[in-house]
Short mmCIF file of C-alpha atoms and ligand atoms in Angstrom, two decimals:
data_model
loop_
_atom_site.label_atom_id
_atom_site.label_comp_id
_atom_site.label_asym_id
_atom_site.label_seq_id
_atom_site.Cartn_x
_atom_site.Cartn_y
_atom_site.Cartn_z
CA UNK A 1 109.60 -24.88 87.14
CA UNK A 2 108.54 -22.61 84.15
CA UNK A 3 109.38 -23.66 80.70
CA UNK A 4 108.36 -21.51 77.69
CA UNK A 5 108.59 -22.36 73.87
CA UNK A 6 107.38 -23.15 71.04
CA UNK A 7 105.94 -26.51 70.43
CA UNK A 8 108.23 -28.93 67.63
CA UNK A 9 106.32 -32.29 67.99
CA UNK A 10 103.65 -33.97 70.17
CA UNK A 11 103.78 -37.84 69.99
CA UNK A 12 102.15 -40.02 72.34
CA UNK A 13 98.93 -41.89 73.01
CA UNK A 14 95.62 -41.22 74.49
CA UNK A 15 96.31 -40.66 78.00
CA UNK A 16 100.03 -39.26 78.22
CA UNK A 17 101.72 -37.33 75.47
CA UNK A 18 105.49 -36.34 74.98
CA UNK A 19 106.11 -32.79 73.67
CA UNK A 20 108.80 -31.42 72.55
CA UNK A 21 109.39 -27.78 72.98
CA UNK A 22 112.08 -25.69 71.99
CA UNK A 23 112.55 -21.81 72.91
CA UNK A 24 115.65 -21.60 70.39
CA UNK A 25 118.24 -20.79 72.64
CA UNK A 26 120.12 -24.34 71.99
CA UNK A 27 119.26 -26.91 69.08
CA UNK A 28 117.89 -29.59 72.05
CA UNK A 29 114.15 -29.74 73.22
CA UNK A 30 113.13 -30.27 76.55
CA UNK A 31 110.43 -32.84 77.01
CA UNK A 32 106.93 -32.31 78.34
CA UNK A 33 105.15 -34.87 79.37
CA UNK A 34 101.43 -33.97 79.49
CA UNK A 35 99.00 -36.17 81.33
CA UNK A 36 95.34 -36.26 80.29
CA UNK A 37 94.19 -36.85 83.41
CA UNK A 38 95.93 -33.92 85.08
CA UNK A 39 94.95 -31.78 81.93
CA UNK A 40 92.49 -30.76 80.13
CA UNK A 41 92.40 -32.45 76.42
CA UNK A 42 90.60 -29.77 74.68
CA UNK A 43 93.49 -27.68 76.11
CA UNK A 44 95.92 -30.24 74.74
CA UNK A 45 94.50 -30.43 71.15
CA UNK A 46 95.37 -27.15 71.01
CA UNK A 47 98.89 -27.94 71.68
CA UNK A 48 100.48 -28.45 67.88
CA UNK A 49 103.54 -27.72 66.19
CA UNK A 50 104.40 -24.20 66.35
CA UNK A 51 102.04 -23.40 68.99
CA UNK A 52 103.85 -21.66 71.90
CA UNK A 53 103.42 -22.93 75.45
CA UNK A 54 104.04 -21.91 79.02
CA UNK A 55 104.67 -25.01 81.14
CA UNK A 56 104.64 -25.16 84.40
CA UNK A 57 105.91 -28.82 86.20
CA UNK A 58 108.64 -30.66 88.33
CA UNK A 59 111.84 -31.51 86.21
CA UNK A 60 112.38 -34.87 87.01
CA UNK A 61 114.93 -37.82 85.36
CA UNK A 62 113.22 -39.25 82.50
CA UNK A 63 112.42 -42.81 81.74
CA UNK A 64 112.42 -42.27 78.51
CA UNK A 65 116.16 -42.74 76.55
CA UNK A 66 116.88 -39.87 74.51
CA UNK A 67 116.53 -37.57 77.08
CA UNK A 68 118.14 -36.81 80.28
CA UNK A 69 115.46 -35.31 82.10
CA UNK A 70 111.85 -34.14 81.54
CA UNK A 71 109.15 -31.81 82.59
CA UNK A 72 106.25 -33.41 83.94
CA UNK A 73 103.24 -30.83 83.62
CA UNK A 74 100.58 -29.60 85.93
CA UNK A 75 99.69 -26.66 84.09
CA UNK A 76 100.04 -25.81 80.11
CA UNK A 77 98.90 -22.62 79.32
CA UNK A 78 98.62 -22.20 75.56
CA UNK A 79 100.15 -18.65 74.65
CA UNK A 80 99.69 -18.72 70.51
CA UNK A 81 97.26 -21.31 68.59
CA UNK A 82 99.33 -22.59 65.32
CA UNK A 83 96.97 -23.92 62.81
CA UNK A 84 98.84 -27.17 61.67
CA UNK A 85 96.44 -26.83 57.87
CA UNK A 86 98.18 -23.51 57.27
CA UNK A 87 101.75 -23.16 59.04
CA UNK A 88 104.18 -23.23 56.22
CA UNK A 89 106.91 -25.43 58.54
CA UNK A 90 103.80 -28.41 59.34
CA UNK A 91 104.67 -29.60 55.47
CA UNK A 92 106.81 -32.85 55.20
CA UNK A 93 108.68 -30.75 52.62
CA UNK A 94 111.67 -29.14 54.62
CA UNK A 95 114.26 -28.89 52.24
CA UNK A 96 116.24 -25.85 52.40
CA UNK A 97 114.74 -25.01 48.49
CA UNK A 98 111.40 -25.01 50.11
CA UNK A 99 112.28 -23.24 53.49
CA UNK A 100 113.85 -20.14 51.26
CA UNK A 101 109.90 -19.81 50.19
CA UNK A 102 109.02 -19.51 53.72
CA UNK A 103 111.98 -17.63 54.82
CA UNK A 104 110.22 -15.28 56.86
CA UNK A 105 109.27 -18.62 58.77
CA UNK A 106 112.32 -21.03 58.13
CA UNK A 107 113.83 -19.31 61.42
CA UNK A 108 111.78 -20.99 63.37
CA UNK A 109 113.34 -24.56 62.31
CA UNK A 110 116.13 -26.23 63.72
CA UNK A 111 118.31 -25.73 61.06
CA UNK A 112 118.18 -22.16 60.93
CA UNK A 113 118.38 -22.27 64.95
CA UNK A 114 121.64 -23.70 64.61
CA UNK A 115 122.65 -21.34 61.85
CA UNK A 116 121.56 -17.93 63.80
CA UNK A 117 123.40 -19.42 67.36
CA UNK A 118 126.74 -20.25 65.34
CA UNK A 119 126.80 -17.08 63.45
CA UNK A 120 126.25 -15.23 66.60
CA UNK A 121 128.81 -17.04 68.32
CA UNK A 122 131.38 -16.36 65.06
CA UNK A 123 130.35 -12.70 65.49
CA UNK A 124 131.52 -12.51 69.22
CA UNK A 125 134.79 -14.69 68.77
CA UNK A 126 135.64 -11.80 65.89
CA UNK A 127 135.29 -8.75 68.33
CA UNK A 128 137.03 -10.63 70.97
CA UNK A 129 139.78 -12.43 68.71
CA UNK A 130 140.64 -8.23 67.63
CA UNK A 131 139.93 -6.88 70.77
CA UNK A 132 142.73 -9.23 72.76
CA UNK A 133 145.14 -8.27 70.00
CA UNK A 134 144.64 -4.12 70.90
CA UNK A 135 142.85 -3.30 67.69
CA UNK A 136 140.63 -0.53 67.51
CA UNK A 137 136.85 -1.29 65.55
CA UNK A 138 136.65 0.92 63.40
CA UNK A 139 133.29 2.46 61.71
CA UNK A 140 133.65 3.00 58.27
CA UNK A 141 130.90 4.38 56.20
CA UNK A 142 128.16 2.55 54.51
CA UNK A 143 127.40 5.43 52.55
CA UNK A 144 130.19 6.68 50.36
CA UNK A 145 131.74 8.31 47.13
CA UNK A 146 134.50 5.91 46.54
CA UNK A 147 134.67 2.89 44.67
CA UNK A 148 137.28 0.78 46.52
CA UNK A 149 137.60 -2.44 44.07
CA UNK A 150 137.08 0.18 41.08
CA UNK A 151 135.29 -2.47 39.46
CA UNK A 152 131.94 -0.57 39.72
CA UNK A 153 129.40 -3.15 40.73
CA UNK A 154 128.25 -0.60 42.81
CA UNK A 155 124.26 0.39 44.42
CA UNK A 156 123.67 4.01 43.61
CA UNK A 157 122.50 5.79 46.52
CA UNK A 158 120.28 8.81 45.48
CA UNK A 159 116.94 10.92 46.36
CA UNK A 160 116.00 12.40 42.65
CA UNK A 161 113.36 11.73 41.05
CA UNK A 162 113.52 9.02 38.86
CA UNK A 163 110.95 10.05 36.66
CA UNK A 164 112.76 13.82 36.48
CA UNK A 165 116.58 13.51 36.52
CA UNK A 166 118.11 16.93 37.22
CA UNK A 167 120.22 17.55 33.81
CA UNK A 168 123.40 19.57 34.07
CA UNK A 169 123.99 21.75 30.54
CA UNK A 170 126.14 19.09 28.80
CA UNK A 171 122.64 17.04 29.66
CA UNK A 172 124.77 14.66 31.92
CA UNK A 173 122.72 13.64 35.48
CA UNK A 174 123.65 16.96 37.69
CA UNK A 175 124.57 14.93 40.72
CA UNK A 176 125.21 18.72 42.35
CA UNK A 177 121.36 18.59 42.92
CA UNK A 178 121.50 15.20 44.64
CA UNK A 179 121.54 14.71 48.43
CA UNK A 180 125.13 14.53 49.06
CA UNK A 181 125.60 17.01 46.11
CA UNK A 182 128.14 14.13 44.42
CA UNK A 183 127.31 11.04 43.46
CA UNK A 184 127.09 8.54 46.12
CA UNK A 185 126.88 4.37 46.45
CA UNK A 186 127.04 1.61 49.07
CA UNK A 187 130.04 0.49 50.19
CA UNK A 188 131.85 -2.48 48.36
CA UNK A 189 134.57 -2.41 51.25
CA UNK A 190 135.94 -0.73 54.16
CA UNK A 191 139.39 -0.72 53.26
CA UNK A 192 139.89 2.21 52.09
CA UNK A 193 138.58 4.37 55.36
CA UNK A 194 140.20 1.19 56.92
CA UNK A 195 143.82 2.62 55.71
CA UNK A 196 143.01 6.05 57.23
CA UNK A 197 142.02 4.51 60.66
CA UNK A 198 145.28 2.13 60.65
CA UNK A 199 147.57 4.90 59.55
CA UNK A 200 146.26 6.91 62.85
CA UNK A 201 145.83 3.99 65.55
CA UNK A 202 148.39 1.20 64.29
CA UNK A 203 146.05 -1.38 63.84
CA UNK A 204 142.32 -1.56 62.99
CA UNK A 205 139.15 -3.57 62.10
CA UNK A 206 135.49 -3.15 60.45
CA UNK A 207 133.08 -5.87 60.84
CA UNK A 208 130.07 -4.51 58.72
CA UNK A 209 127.96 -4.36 55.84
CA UNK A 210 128.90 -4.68 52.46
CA UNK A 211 127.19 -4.27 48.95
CA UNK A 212 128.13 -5.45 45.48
CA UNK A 213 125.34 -5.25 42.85
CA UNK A 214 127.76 -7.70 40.86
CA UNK A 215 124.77 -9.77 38.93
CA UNK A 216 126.64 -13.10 40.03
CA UNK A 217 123.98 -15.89 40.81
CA UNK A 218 125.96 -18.05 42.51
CA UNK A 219 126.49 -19.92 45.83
CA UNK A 220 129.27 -18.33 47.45
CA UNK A 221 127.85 -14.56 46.24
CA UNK A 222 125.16 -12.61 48.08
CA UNK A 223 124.36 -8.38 47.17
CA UNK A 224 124.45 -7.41 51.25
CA UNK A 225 126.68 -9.59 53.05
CA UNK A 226 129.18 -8.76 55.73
CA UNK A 227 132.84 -8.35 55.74
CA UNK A 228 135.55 -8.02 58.48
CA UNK A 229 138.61 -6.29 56.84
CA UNK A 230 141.31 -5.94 59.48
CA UNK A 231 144.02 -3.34 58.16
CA UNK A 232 147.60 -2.84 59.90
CA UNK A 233 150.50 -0.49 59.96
CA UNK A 234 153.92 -1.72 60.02
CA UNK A 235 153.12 -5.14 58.56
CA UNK A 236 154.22 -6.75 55.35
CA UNK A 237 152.77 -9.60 53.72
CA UNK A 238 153.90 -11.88 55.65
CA UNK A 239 152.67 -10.64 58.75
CA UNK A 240 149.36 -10.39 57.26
CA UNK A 241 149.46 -13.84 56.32
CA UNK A 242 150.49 -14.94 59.57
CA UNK A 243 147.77 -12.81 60.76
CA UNK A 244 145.19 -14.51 58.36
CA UNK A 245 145.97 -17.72 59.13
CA UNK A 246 146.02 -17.32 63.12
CA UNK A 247 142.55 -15.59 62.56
CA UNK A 248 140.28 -17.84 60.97
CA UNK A 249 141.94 -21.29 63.16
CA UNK A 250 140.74 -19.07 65.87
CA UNK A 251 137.05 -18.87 64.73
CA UNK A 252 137.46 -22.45 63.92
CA UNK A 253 138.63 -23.60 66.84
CA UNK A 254 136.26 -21.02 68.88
CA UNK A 255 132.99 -23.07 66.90
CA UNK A 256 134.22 -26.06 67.83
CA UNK A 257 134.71 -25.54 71.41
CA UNK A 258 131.58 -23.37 71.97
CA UNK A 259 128.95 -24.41 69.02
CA UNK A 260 129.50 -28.72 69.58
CA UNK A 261 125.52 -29.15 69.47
CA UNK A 262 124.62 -27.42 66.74
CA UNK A 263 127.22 -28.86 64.88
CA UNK A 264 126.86 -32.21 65.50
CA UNK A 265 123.19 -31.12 64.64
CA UNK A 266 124.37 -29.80 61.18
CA UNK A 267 127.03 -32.17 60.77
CA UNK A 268 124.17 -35.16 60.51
CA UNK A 269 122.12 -33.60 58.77
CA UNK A 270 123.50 -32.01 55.78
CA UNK A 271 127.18 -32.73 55.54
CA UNK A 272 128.99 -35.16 57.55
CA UNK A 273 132.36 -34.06 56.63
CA UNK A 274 131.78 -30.87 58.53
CA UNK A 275 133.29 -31.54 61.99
CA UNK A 276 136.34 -33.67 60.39
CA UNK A 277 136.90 -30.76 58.14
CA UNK A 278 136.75 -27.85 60.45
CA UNK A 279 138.89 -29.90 62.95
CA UNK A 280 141.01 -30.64 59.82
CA UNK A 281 142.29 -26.51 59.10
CA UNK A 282 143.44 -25.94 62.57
CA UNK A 283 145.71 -29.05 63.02
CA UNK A 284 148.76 -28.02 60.02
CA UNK A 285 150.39 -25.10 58.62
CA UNK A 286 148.12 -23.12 55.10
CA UNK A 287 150.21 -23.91 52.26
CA UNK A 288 151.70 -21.08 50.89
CA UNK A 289 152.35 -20.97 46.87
CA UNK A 290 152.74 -17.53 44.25
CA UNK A 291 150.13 -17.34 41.47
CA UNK A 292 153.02 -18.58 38.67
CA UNK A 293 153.51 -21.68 40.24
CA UNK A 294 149.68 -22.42 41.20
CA UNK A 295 148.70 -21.81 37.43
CA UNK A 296 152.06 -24.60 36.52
CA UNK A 297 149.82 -27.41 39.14
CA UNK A 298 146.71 -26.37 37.35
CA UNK A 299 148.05 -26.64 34.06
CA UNK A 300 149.83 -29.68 34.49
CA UNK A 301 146.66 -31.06 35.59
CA UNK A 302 144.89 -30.42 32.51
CA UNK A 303 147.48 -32.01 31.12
CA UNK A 304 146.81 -34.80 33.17
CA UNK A 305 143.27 -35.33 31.96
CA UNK A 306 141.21 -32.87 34.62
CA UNK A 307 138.57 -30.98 32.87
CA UNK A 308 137.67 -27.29 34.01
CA UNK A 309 135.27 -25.56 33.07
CA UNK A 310 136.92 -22.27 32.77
CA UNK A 311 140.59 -22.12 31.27
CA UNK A 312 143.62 -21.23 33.11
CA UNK A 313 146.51 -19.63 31.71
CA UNK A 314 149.04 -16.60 33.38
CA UNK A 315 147.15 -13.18 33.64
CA UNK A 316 143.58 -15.22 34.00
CA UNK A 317 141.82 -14.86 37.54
CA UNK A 318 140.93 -18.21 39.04
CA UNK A 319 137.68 -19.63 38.60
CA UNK A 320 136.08 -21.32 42.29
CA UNK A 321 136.67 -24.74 40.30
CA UNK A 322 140.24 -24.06 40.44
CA UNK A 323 140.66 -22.85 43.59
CA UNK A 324 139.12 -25.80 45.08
CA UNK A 325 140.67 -28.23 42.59
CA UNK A 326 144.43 -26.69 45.04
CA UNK A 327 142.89 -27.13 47.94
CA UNK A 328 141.31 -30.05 47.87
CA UNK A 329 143.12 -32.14 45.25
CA UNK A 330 146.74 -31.17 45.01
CA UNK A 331 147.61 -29.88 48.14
CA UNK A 332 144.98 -31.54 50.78
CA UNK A 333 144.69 -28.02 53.29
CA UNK A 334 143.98 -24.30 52.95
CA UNK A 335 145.86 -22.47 50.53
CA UNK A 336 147.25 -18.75 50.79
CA UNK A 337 147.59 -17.58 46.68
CA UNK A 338 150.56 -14.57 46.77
CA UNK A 339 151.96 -12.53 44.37
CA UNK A 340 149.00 -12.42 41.75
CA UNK A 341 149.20 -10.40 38.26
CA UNK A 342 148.49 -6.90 38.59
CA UNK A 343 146.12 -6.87 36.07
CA UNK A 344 144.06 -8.51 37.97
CA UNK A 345 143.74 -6.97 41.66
CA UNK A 346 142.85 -3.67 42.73
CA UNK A 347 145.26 -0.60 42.43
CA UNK A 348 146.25 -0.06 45.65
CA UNK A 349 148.20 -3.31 46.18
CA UNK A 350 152.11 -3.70 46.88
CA UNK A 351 153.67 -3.71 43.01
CA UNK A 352 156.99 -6.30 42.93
CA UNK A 353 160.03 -5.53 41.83
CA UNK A 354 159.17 -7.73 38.85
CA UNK A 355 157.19 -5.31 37.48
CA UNK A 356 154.26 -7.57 36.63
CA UNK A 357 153.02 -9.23 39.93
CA UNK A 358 151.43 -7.31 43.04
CA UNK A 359 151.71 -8.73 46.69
CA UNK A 360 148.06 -9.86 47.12
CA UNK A 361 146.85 -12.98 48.93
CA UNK A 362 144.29 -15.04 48.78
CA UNK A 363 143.03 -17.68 51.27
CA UNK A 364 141.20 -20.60 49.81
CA UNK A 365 139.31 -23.00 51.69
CA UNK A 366 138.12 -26.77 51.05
CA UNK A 367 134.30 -26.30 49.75
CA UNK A 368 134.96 -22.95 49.57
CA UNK A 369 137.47 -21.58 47.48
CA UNK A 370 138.26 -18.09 48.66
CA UNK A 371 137.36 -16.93 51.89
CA UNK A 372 139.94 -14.67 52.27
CA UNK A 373 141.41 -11.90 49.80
CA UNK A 374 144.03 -9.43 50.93
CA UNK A 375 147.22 -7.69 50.36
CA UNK A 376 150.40 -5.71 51.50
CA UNK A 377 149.44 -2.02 49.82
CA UNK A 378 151.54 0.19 47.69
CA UNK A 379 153.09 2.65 50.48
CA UNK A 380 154.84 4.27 47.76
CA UNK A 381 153.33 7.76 46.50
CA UNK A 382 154.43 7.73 43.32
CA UNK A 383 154.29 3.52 42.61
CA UNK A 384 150.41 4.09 43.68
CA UNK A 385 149.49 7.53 41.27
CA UNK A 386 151.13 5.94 38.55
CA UNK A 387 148.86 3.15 38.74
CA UNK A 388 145.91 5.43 39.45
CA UNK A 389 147.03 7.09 36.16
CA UNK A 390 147.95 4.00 34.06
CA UNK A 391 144.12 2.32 35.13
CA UNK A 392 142.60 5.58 33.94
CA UNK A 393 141.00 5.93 37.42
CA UNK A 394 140.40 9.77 38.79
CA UNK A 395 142.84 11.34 41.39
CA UNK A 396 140.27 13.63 42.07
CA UNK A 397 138.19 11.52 44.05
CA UNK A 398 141.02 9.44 45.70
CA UNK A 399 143.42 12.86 47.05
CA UNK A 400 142.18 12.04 50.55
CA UNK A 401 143.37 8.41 50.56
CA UNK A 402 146.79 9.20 48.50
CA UNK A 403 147.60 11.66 51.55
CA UNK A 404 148.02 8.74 53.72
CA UNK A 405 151.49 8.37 51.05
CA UNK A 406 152.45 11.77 51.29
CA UNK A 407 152.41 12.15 54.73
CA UNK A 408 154.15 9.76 56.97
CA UNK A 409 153.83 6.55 54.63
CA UNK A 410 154.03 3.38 56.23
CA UNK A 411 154.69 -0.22 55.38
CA UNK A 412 150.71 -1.71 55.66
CA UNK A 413 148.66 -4.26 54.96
CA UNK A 414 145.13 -5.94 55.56
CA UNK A 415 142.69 -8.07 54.19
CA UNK A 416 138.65 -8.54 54.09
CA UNK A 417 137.31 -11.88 54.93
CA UNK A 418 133.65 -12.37 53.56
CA UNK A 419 131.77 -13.10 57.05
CA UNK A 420 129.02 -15.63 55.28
CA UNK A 421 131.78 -17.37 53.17
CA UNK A 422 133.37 -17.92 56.60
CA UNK A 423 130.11 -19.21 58.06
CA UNK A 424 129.44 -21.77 54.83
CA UNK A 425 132.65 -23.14 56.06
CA UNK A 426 131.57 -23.50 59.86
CA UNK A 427 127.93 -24.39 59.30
CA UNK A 428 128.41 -26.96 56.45
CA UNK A 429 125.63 -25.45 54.65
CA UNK A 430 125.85 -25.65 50.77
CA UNK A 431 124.31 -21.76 49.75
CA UNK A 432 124.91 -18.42 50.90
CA UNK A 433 121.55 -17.71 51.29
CA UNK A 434 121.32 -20.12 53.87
CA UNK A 435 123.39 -18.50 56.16
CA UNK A 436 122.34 -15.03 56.83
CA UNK A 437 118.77 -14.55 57.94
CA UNK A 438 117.64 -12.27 55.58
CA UNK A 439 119.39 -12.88 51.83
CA UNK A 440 119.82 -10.19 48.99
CA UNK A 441 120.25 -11.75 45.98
CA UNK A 442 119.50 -10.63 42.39
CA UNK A 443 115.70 -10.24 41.90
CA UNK A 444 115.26 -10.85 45.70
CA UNK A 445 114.78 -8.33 48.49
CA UNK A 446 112.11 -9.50 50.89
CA UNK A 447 110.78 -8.25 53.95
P1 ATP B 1 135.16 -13.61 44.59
O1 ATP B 1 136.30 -13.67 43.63
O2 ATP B 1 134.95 -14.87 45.36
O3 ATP B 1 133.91 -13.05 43.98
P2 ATP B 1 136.30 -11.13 45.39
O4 ATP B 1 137.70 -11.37 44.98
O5 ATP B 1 135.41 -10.27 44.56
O6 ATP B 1 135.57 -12.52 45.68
P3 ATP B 1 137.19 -9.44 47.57
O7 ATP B 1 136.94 -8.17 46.89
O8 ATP B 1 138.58 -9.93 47.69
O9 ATP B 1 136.28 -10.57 46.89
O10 ATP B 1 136.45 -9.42 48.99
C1 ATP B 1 136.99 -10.00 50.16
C2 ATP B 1 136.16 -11.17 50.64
O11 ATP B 1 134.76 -10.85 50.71
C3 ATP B 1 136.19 -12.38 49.72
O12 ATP B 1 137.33 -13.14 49.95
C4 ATP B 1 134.94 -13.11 50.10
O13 ATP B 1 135.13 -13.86 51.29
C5 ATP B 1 133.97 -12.00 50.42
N1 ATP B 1 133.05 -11.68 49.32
C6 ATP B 1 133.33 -11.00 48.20
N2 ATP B 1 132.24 -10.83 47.43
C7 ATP B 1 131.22 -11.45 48.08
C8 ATP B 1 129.84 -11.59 47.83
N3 ATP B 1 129.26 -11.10 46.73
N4 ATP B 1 129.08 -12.26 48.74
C9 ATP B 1 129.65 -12.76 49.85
N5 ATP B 1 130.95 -12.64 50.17
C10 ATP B 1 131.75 -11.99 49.30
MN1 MN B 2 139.40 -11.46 46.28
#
């Protein structure tokens, strides 16, 4: 047979040595054992880590424990010389810090094997989870003039000249001259295309990328990440709850029954909760609790002697530390936060009839926090200008998505689930960055 890879170690003595190659398409190695007097040992000095090989040999039941069977080599042909003084993965130091200096290279490792096949795999199960259920992918635009979260952490997209700003006469930026002829940004989400789409078809889906120049250096936060934000006529919040929750035990339960290697990989290596935990989410029902009586727990905590960071009183948003102190302290399982303050979500969500809370939800995760944020939306005309109006926000800009109230309003909701915060919770990895190949972070933008 014909084996082709790249090489991960070569042990062995004098006369026989044991390779280990690898051609990334599953976290185990397949053995070669190379015989010096079959092969030529210049040839075979040649063969070092990183070097790529074509084998050819009979695969035969190894001797050897540890593996199952082996390759035993007639010919090695050596495809691409690695010089072990300069490859950048040869160095004893392989902690993820020191493979994010090397990312161009760290993809080659078995870490980041594992980490590309399970995101790929979470990818599928997505399309295939939506696609079973009837809903229609939707392409939204990456390029747009709205500002869905209106919280304006948003990456201008322009062609002026920096150095020579077309000025209009007020000597304000005349964005009239620009590409678009309006001022333009990446997309922070979907959703609000995503209402259009749902409002047509019934029930939709975007799996895409997302940008938010929000200056947050922190684990769980990444400028380009990806985002799946399913949005559905004719359901309320509790549907999209339901939804939610049936979702993401589906990619759990998908990882686990399709990704076992690499996880048991990733599971000894870095965290050896992971398994337990993932297995953990699918088995019981998310506990369900308002924002009012999540801030009572957290406050009666403090009470108790816990020590946050950030304070927590009714009207603040919840810091990470908080959300993981629910799930993981108090309650012991996910968590789906409802009925939040309007002050702080979006504009566009479901106002109660107590005339202070909006029917959001968050899902929060163990070692996450929130992995989830969502919401029933305001299918009310004039519930949704008046909050335009009362968050000094422009109509202008937004006529196209208020027609979806004037004509034919429906009951609809939807939510956006963060694709990498989904894979920290699958992988077991610590970082963000360490789960998409290619990271944009503040101050970082490479390759
Ligand atoms: P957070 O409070 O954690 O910053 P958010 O409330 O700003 O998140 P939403 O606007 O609700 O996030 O976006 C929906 C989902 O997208 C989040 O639940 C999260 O999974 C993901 N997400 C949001 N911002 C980021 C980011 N900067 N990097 C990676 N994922 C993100
Ligand atoms: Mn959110």
């Amino acid at each position: 047979m014909l084996a082709k890879g790249w090489v991960r170690t070569k042990r062995g003595n004098k006369q026989i040595k044991f390779i280990a190659l690898n051609d990334g398409s599953t976290i185990n190695n397949i053995q070669i054992v190379a015989n010096t007097e079959l092969l030529d040992e210049e040839l075979l000095k040649k063969v070092t880590t990183g070097a790529s090989l074509a084998v050819k040999g009979k695969l035969e039941a190894s001797v050897g424990s540890g593996q199952a069977v082996e390759i035993q080599a007639s010919e090695i042909e050596v495809l691409g010389e690695c010089d072990p003084m300069r490859f950048p993965l040869q160095k004893k130091d392989t902690t993820l810090e020191y493979l994010r200096t090397v990312a161009h290279m760290r993809l080659r490792t078995n870490t980041f094997g594992a980490v590309l096949r399970i995101r790929n795999a979470m990818a599928f199960a997505i399309h295939k989870f939506f696609n079973e259920k009837g809903f229609v992918y939707l392409h939204t635009p990456l390029i747009t003039e709205s500002d869905a979260e209106g919280a304006g952490d948003m990456f201008q997209v322009t062609t002026m000249d920096l150095k020579n700003i077309p000025l209009d006469k007020k000597g304000n930026v005349d964005f009239s001259k620009d590409f678009f002829g309006k001022k333009t940004s990446l997309t922070v989400s979907g959703q609000l295309e995503g209402e259009l789409g749902a409002t047509a078809v019934g029930e939709i889906y975007t799996f895409g990328p997302t940008f938010r120049a929000e200056n947050s250096n922190t684990p769980r936060h990444l400028a380009e990440f990806w985002m799946i934000e399913p949005e559905m006529a004719f359901y309320d919040i509790n549907d999209n709850m339901e939804l939610a929750e049936e979702f993401v035990k589906y990619l759990v339960q998908y990882a686990l029954d399709n990704c076992m290697d690499d996880l048991k990989f990733l599971n000894d290596k870095y965290d050896d909760g992971l398994i337990a935990r993932m297995q953990s989410v699918i088995g019981i029902p998310f506990q369900k609790v308002t924002y009012t009586e999540a801030v009572e727990i957290l406050e009666k905590a403090i009470a108790d002697g816990i020590k946050f960071e950030y304070p927590v009183h009714w009207g603040t948003d919840f810091q990470s530390e908080h959300e993981r102190y629910l799930v993981e302290k108090h309650f012991q399982k996910p968590v789906i936060l409802i009925d939040f303050p309007k002050d702080i979500k979006a504009f566009y969500m479901k106002q109660n009839e107590d005339g202070r809370t909006v029917r959001g939800m968050d899902v929060l995760f163990p070692k996450i926090g929130e992995i989830i944020g969502g919401s029933e939306r305001e299918a009310s005309l004039e519930k949704l200008e008046q909050r335009i109006d009362e968050l000094g926000m422009s109509r202008k800009n937004l006529e196209w998505y208020i027609d979806t109230r004037r004509y034919g309003s429906v009951p609809h909701s939807g939510f956006g689930l963060g694709f990498e915060r989904l894979l920290l919770f699958v992988t077991g990895m610590a970082n963000i960055r360490d789960v998409i190949p290619f990271p944009r972070t503040p101050k970082n933008a490479e390759f």
